[in-house]
Coordinates of C-alpha atoms in Angstrom, one line a residue:
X243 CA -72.1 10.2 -5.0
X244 CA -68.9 8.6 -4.8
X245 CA -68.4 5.6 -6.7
X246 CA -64.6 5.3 -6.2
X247 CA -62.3 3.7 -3.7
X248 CA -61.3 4.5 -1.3
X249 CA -62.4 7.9 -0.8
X250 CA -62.8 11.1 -2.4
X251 CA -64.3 14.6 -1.9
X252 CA -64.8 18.6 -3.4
X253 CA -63.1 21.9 -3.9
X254 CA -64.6 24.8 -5.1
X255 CA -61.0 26.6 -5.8
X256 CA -60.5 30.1 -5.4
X257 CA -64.7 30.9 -4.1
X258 CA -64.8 32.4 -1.2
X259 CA -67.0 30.0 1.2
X260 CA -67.0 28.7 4.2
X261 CA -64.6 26.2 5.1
X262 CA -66.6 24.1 7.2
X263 CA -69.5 22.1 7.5
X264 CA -70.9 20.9 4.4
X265 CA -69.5 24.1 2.3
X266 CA -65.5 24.1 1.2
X267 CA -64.6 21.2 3.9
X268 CA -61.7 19.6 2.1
X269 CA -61.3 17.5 5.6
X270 CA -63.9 15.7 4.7
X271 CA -63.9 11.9 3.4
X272 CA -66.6 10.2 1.2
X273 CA -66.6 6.9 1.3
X274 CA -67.4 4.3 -1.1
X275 CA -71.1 4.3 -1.7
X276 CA -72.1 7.8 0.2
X277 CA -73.3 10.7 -0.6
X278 CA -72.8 14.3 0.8
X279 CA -74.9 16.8 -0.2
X280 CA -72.3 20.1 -0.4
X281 CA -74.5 23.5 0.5
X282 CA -72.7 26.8 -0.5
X283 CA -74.2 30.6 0.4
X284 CA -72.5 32.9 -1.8
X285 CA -71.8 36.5 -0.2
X286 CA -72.5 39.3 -2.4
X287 CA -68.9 39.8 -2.0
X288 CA -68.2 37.3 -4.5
X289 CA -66.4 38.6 -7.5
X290 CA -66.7 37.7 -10.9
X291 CA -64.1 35.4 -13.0
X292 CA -62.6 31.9 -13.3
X293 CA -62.8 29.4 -10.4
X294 CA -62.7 25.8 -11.0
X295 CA -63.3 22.3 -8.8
X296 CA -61.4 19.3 -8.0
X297 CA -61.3 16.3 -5.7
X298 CA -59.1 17.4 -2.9
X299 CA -58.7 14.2 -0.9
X300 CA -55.6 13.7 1.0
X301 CA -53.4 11.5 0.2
X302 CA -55.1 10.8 -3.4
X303 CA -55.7 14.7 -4.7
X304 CA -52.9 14.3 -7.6
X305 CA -54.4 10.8 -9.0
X306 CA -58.0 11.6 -8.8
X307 CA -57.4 15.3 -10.9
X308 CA -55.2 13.5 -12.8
X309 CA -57.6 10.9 -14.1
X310 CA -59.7 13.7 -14.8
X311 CA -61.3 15.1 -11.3
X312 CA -61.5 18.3 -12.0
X313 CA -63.5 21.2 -14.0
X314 CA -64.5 24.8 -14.9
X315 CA -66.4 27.5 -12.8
X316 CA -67.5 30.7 -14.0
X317 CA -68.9 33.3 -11.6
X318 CA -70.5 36.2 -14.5
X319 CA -70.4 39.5 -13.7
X320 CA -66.9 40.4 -15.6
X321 CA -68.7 42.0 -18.4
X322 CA -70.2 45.0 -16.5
X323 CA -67.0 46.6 -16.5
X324 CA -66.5 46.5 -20.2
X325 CA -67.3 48.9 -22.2
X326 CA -70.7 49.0 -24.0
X327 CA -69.3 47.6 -27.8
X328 CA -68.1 44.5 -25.6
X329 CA -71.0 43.9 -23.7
X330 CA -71.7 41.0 -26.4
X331 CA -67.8 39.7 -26.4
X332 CA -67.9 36.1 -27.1
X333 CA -66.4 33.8 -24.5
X334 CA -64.3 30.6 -24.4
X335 CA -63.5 28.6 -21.4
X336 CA -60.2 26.9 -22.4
X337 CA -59.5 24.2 -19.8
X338 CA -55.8 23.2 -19.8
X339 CA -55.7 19.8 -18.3
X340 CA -52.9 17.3 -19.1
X341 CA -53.4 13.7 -19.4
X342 CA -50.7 10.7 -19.1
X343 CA -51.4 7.5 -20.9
X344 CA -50.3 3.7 -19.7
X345 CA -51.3 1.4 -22.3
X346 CA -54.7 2.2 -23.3
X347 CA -55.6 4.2 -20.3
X348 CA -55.2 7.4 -18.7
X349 CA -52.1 7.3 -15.8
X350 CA -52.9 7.8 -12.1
X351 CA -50.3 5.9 -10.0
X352 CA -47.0 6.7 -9.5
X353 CA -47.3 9.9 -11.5
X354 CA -44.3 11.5 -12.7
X355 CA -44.6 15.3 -13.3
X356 CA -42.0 15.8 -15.8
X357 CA -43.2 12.4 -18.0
X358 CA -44.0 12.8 -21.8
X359 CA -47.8 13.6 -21.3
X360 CA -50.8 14.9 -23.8
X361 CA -52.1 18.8 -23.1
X362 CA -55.4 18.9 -24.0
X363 CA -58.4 22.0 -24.2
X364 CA -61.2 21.5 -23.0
X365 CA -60.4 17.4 -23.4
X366 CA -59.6 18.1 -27.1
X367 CA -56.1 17.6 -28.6
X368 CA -55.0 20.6 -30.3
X369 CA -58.8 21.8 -31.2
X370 CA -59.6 25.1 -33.1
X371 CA -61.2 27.9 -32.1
X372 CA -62.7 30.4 -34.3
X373 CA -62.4 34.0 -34.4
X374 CA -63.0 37.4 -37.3
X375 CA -60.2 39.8 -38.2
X376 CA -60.0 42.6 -35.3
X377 CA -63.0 40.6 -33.3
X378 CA -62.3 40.8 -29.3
X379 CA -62.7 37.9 -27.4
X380 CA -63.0 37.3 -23.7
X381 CA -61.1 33.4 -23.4
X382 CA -61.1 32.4 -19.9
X383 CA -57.4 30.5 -19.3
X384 CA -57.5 27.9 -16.7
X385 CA -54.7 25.1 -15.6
X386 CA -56.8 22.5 -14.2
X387 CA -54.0 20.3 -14.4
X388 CA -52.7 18.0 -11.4
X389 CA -48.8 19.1 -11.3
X390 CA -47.7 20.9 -14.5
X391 CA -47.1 24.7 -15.5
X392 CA -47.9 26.0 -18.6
X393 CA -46.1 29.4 -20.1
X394 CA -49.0 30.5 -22.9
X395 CA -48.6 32.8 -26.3
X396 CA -50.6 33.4 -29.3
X397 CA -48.1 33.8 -32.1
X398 CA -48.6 36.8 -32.9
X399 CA -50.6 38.5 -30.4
X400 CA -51.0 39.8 -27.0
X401 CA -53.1 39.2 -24.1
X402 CA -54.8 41.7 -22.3
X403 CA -55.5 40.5 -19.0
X404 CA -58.7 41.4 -17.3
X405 CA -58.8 39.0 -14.3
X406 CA -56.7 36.9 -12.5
X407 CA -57.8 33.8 -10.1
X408 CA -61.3 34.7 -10.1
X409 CA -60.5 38.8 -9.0
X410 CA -61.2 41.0 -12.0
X411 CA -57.9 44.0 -12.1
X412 CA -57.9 47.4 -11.2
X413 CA -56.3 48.0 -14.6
X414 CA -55.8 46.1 -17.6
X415 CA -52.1 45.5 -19.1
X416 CA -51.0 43.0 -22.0
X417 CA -48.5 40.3 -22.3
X418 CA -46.8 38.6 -24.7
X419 CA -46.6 35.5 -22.7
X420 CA -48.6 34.3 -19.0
X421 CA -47.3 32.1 -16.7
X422 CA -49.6 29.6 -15.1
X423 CA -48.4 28.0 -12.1
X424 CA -50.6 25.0 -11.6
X425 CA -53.9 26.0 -10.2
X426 CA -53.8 29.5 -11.8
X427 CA -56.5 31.3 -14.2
X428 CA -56.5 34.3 -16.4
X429 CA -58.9 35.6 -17.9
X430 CA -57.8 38.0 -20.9
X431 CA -58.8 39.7 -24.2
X432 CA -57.8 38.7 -27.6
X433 CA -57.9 40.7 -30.6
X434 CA -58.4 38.6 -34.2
X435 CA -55.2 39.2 -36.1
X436 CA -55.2 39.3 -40.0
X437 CA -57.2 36.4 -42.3
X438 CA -55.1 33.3 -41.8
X439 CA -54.3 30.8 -39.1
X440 CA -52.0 30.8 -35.6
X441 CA -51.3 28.7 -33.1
X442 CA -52.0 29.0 -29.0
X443 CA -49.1 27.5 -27.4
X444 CA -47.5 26.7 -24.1
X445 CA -43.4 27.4 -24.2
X446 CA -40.2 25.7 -22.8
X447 CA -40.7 26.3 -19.0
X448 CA -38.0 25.1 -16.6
X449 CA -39.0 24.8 -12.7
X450 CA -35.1 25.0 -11.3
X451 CA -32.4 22.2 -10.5
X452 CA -34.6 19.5 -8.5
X453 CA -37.9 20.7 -10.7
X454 CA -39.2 20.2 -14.4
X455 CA -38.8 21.0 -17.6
X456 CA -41.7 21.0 -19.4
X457 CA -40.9 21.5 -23.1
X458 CA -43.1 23.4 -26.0
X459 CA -46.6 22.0 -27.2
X460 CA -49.2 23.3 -29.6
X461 CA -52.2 23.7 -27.4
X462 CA -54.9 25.0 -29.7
X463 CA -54.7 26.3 -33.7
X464 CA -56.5 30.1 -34.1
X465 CA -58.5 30.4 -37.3
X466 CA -59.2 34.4 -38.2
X467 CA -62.0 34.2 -41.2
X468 CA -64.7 36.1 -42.2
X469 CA -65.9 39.9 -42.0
X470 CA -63.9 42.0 -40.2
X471 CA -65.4 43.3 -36.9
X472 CA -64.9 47.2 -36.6
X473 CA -61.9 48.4 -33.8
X474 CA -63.0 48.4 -30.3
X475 CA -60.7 50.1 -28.3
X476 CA -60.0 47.6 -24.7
X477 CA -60.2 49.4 -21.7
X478 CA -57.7 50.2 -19.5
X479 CA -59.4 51.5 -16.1
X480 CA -61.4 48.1 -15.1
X481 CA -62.7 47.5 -11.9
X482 CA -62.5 49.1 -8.1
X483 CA -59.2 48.7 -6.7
X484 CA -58.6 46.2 -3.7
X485 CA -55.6 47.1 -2.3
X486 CA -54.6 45.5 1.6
X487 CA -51.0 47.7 1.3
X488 CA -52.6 50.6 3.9
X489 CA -54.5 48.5 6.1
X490 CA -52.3 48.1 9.7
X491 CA -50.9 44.4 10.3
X492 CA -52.0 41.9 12.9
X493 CA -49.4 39.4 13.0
X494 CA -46.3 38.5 10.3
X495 CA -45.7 34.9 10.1
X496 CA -43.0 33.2 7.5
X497 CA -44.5 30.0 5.6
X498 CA -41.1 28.0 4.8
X499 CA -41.6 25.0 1.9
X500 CA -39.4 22.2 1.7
X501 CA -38.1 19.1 0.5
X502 CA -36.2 16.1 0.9
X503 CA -33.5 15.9 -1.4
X504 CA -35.1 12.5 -2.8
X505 CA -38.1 14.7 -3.3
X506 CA -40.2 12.1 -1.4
X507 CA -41.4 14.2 1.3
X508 CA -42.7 18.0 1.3
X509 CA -42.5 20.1 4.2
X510 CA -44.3 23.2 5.8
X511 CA -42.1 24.7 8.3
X512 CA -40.5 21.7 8.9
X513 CA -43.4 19.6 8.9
X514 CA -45.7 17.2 6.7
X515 CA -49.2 17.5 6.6
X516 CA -51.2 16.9 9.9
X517 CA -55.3 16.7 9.9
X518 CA -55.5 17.1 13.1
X519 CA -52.7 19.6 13.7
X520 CA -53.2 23.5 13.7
X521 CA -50.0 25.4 12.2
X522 CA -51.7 28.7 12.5
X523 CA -54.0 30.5 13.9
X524 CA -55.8 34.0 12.7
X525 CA -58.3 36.5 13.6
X526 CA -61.1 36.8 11.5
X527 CA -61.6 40.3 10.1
X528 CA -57.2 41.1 10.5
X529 CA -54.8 41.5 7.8
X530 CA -51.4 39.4 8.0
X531 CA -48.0 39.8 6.4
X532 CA -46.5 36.4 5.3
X533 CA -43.3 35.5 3.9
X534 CA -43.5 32.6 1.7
X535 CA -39.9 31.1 1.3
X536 CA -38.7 28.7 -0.8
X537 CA -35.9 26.6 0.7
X538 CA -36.0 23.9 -2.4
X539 CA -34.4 24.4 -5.7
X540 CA -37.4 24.0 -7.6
X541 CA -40.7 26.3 -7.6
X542 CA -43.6 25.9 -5.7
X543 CA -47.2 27.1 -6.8
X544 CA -48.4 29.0 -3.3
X545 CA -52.3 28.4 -2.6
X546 CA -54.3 29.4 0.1
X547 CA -57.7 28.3 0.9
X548 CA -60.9 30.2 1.7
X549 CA -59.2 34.0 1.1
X550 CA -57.5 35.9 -1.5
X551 CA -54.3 37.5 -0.8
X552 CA -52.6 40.3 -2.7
X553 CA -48.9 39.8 -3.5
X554 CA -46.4 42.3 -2.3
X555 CA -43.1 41.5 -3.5
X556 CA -41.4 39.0 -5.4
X557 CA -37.5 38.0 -3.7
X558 CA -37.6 41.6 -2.3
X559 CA -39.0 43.5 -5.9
X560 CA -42.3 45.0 -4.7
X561 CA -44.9 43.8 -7.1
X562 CA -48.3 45.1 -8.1
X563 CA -50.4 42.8 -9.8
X564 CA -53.7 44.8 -9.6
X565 CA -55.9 42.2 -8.3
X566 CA -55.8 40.2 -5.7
X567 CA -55.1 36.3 -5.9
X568 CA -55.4 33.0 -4.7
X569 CA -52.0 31.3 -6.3
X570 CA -48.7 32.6 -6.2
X571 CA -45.2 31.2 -7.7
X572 CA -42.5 30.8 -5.1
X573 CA -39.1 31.0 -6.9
X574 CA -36.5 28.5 -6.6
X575 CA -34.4 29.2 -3.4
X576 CA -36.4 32.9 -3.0
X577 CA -39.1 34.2 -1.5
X578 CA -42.6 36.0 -2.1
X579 CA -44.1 38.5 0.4
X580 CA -48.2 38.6 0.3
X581 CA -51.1 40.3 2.6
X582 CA -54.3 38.4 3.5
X583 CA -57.6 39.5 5.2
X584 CA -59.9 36.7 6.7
X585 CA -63.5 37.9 6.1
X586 CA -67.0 36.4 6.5
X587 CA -66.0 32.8 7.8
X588 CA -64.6 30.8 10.7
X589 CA -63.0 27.2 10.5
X590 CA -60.3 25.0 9.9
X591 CA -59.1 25.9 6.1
X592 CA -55.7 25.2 4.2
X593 CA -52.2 26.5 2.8
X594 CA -50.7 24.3 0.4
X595 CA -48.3 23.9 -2.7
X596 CA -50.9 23.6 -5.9
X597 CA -48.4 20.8 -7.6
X598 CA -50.4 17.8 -6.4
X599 CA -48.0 15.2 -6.4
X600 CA -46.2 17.6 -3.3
X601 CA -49.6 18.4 -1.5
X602 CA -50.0 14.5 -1.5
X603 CA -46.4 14.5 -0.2
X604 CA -47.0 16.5 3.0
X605 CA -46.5 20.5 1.5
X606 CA -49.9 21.3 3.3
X607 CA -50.8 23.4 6.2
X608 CA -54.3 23.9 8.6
X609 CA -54.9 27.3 9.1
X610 CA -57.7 28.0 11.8
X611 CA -59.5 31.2 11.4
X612 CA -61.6 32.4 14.5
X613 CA -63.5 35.2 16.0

């Protein structure tokens, strides 16, 4: 029911559902006043993890997530392929959504992605979560945000990561710090250090010459109390493989993103965002070969529609990130290779950069997927 003006309408991010009708249609406009009923069939292809939802209306996606458009899905399913002694592991959902304030009200117009702005969990500032000594923990790490990255650490700890953008890994590995590019999710393990307190954080992150720099904020403090839980050792194997690297290539394409140098207008292959324009065309059931280039001197945060992709390379370093994925980072100036299959569904979908403020500005792309 839309109560808004002038329009508005719903993404489910990262499930894989149809594109058209009255499924994952981001084409669609509700107006003022109406109501469309949204009808998803889930295929038992589905995997488990982190999804989320946001108004994706066209020219007015960046305002509407930034005033607060936007939330948390969890498909379950990720704990069959834990071991039995985590079969119990407590969960947290921390939402990282970022909120800019004009007078006594949260900014939507004329939104500037590197202003001073307030990074919230979950809506809290700078809530605590609780955990025991040596306790695992599944958190699921999502940037709902409309336009900003966020580099995470827990001071003194690591993150093993279990799923990425919904896809749960072939194998496990642990990081000292995660990237999200905006529109990204993690979902990781964390261990309960020692009796005491620590501090989630997002670091200094700098999006190149004509980007951002976002600067260091205290996200959430970690409170370790009460009886230590015995060792658990985290898995390492983790789910079946998915790997697209064998599978024989229908068609290459290069996806170029650019800019103007005001950084006013955002460009696919030369050209701003068209409803009623097809930019490409694929065969449903084929895998393709894009190169994503990035012709701006800032990053771009890669997102495609309908389909997870697995990415190949990174400005020619082959990369193995064992899952697939439905965002990618697209270095300044450089270039990321990926591989997607279209399965189960026909229809108009799209490619776009996951910084709203250059969607909005024209960095979007139809692609039509048919039999």
């Amino acid at each position: 029911m839309n109560r808004l003006s002038p329009y508005t309408n719903l993404h489910v991010h990262g499930l894989h559902v149809s594109p058209s009708g009255h499924a994952d249609n981001v084409l669609i406009h509700i107006h003022p006043d109406e109501t469309l009923h949204y009808s998803y069939q889930f295929p038992k292809s589905l995997k488990p993890g982190t999804y989320w939802y946001h108004s994706h209306a066209h020219p007015l996606s960046a305002p509407q997530v930034a005033g607060g458009l936007a939330g948390v899905i969890v498909v379950d399913g990720l704990r069959e392929f834990l071991p039995p002694a985590l079969q119990n592991v407590t969960e947290h959902v921390i939402a990282l959504k970022d909120f800019q304030v004009q007078g006594d009200a949260v900014k939507t117009d004329g939104l500037k992605i590197g202003a001073t702005t307030n990074r919230t969990v979950n809506g809290q500032l700078k809530p605590t979560i609780h955990i025991r000594p040596g306790e695992v923990q599944l958190w699921r790490l999502a940037n709902i945000s409309a336009n900003i990255y966020y580099k995470l650490r827990l001071r003194g700890q690591r993150l093993t990561v279990v799923g990425r953008d919904g896809f749960p890994v072939d194998t496990t590995f642990a990081r000292d710090t995660l990237v999200l590019e905006a529109g990204a999710r993690f979902d990781v393990l964390v261990t309960g250090g020692p009796t005491g307190k620590t501090v989630l954080e997002t670091l200094p992150y700098d999006t190149g010459p004509a980007g951002n720099q976002f600067p260091q904020a205290d996200l959430a403090t970690v409170v370790s109390s009460g009886t230590p839980a015995p060792p658990v050792a985290l898995p390492s194997a983790f789910a079946p493989p998915e790997d697209l690297s064998r599978l024989p290539i229908a068609v290459r394409r290069t996806v170029a993103f650019s800019e103007n140098s005001a950084g006013t207008k955002y460009y696919i292959n030369g050209k701003q965002f068209d409803p009623n324009r097809v930019d490409f065309t694929s065969k449903l059931g084929t895998v393709e070969e894009w190169t994503v280039r990035n012709d701006s001197n800032e990053e771009h945060s890669f997102h495609v529609h309908t389909n997870h992709f697995q990415l190949m390379s990174i400005n020619g370093r082959p990369h193995h990130g064992h899952s697939l994925q439905d965002i990618a980072n697209v270095p300044a100036k450089g270039h990321i290779v990926i591989r997607i299959r279209t399965t189960d569904y026909t229809g108009r979908t799209v490619v776009h950069c996951h910084i709203l403020n250059h969607e909005d500005a024209g960095m979007m792309a139809i692609q039509e997927i048919v039999k």
